[in-house]
Amino acid sequence: MDCLKNEHFAVPVICDSIPPSLDQSFHKDSENSGQKPVTNSSDEGKNQDSHPSKSDEVDSTIPKENFPNSLPRREREGMPSSSSSSKTTVHFDKPNRKLSPAFHQALLSFCRMSADSRLGSEVSRIADSEKSVMLMLGRCLPHIVPNVLLAKREELIPLILCTACLHPEPKERDQLLHILFNLIKRPDDEQRQMILTGCVAFARHVGPTRVEAELLPQCWEQINHKYPERRLLVAESCGALAPYLPKEIRSSLVLSMLQQMLMEDKADLVREAVIKSLGVIMGYIDDPDKYQQGFELLLSALGDPSERVVSATHQVFLPAYAAWTTELGNLQSHLIPTLLSKIEKLLREGEHGLDEHKLHMYLSALQSLIPSLFAFVLQNAPFSSKAKLHGEVPQIEVTRFPRPLSPLQDVSTIIGSREQLGVLLQLYDYQLEHEGTTCWESLLWVVNQLLPQLIEIVGKINVTSTACVHEFSRFFWRLCRTFGKIFTNTKVKPQFQEILRLSEENIDSSAGNGVLTKATVPIYATGVLTCYIQEEDRKLLVGFLEDVMTLLSLSHAPLDSLKASFVELGANPAYHELLLTVLWYGVVHTSALVRCTAARMFELLVKGVNETLVAQRVVPALITLSSDPEISVRIATIPAFGTIMETVIQRELLERVKMQLASFLEDPQYQDQYSLHTEIIKTFGRVGPNAEPRFRDEFVLPHLHKLALVNNLQIVDSKRLDIATHLFEAYSALSCCFISEDLMVNHFLPGLRCLRTDMEHLSPEHEVILSSMIKECEQKVENKTVQEPQGSMSIAASLVSEDTKTKFLNKMGQLTTSGAMLANVFQRKK
């Protein structure tokens, strides 16, 4: 259309006679279309303003074939264009004939032309100005669009937009923009991008007033459209048009539209687009009164059930909102403190059941705010005015910062450039190392308010919640990596160490012991001490874990905090050697309590460690402990041995473990060891269903049978019931494994009968289930008419009727048995 504006059309003036009827129709159509009528030579005296200058007149004696418009295109392009102030008169040769005008008209009527239809009317007149071109396009496009293939309609977008930009009639412009937004029934991603590109071009051309008056109503009309693709177009348009709208409209109408879609739209993709557009709006809004509304939208977005929406919130909306919050001075005074208060409230209310989803929501938001917080600290540092780019720019190590979730969470993006950040970081490290934090209010807030509050919160979370420990661990890791090694060593570690107070003087101190059993231990170990991996850092981590293991053991405290540390660190193979070093310290410790703890910790480590390490480091340590002078230490190795049987496939390794377990069961010195028998039965029940079948058939089932026989002779009822209960759980877990007929007759059924004998006297409820199982199994074995079970057919399917199985499982649900054991009932051994 710029070309249309700049080009000047030479309108030919017809100097030949035209039949009256055609002449009248041409004049009429021209007047209706707003264009000047084409004149003939007889009108020249009346229309002085339309006279061409002599220099621009085309001589009527020039043959038609020599007229520039009849030349090939290349030759025409080389010819000069007409003057902008004149129109060219076109003369046609008059025939040297004496026919009457009526005859001419009648003769020409046989040339079939259609000027009566709509299309004929458009074809019969040629636009002679920009305005008439726009009017023609405005009339024709609504008829063209429906007849273009859906897949090709985006080709019409330039025409529609140019016409909508330049058309003089508001009603026609509205119709054209309506066509644009309804051009494609369900526009795909590429088609929506094309429409949005056009909308932005339109907005740049017409300005904010017309964008508000003409484009926004089209968005509003489709906000509840039945097709999600159309609603998606609306959500994306709100963000794309934000820079071109009046500022009052951004913070009122557009914000309200996006809020409505976020709350009401059921399509995840639409809400995701809404969140991204909200982020853009937050980058342009400048009405402080909308701050609270933005915060409420942020909380709604963080709590959205869709992962896509939550991810978009962290990548776009939250960083943009944080930038505005920082400008308003609310980052340290409102946003971060409010999120911390919500976490504290959750912990207070969650004494009987913490809402871990909400905790994750608030903590992940805090984690996403760390880059903004660090940028704020740098920009408000005493040295910020000295940070000038001159000379050689300091390089930033690639691993200096954690990988950002999006460019908006990249500290260099927030600061402005990587070069500027490099200068600031150099001054930051120098200030911390040599000049301290005096008069550095933004950093003092982090040190004196944020860190103590976070450490206090950490002490309140449930140490047995793996998810909570992991969340806080990742948070502190990102905080320490972002603020740097000097900050971590001089500001973070001392605050944790002051609270933990690791020394043997605190063994008998309830205050000292109490904090070691809390989540503070695993979060400090895995979130702070793992930030940097140089040799001194690893030594500090090893020493800390050794001290915790020692102090917890010597004070007879629960080991949950140590276990949580091992679980979190054990998930990363890079720490397996380090953890084995810590455990070996426990294996050779002088205190049996510490050796016992080390033995129990091996169970946690075995599942994640590769078999080479198990063979070279774990099994030798366990063999050493299994011959310990203290029986409690030997017993403590049993769960770890069981886990090896469950996870390892090396035959030689399995044989070594089996020999050790056999020595526990067959050595006369353990004949009356009630605690050892209990631990072995629990371990068999836990690992039996998943252990190697040969180990289960040749070792587990026969020894369970023997233990059931021995228990019949137990004279102490409490011990007898305890062993019987654990046997019942073990048999329940093993009942879903394939067991051959020989094993069924020689070990499984005899073991169940022994167990029933115990339960007859001690637990009638268990006895009912056992009797049903035994009866049905005996019938199936005696009347072996069905095909031999193949593969991993379960006993419950092959030897127990549906009725008995149902009663068995229902009754088990009512009994007080281990949840882990019951869960194994529904697993099949592959």
Short mmCIF file of C-alpha atoms in Angstrom, two decimals, residues 291 295 325 330-342 366 369-370 372-373 445 450 453:
data_model
loop_
_atom_site.label_atom_id
_atom_site.label_comp_id
_atom_site.label_asym_id
_atom_site.label_seq_id
_atom_site.Cartn_x
_atom_site.Cartn_y
_atom_site.Cartn_z
CA TYR A 291 0.22 -4.70 41.97
CA PHE A 295 0.03 -10.98 42.92
CA THR A 325 7.98 -5.65 41.95
CA ASN A 330 8.38 -4.51 46.95
CA LEU A 331 10.69 -7.48 46.31
CA GLN A 332 12.21 -7.59 49.80
CA SER A 333 9.36 -5.81 51.54
CA HIS A 334 6.38 -7.77 50.21
CA LEU A 335 6.78 -10.47 47.55
CA ILE A 336 9.41 -12.71 49.15
CA PRO A 337 8.21 -12.16 52.77
CA THR A 338 4.62 -12.98 51.74
CA LEU A 339 5.66 -16.28 50.14
CA LEU A 340 7.71 -17.16 53.24
CA SER A 341 4.73 -16.37 55.48
CA LYS A 342 2.53 -18.68 53.41
CA LEU A 366 10.85 -18.45 45.81
CA LEU A 369 12.90 -15.33 42.39
CA ILE A 370 16.55 -15.99 43.34
CA SER A 372 15.86 -11.34 40.54
CA LEU A 373 16.93 -11.07 44.18
CA TRP A 445 18.40 -8.17 54.38
CA LEU A 450 15.95 -14.14 54.75
CA GLN A 453 13.85 -17.34 58.48
#
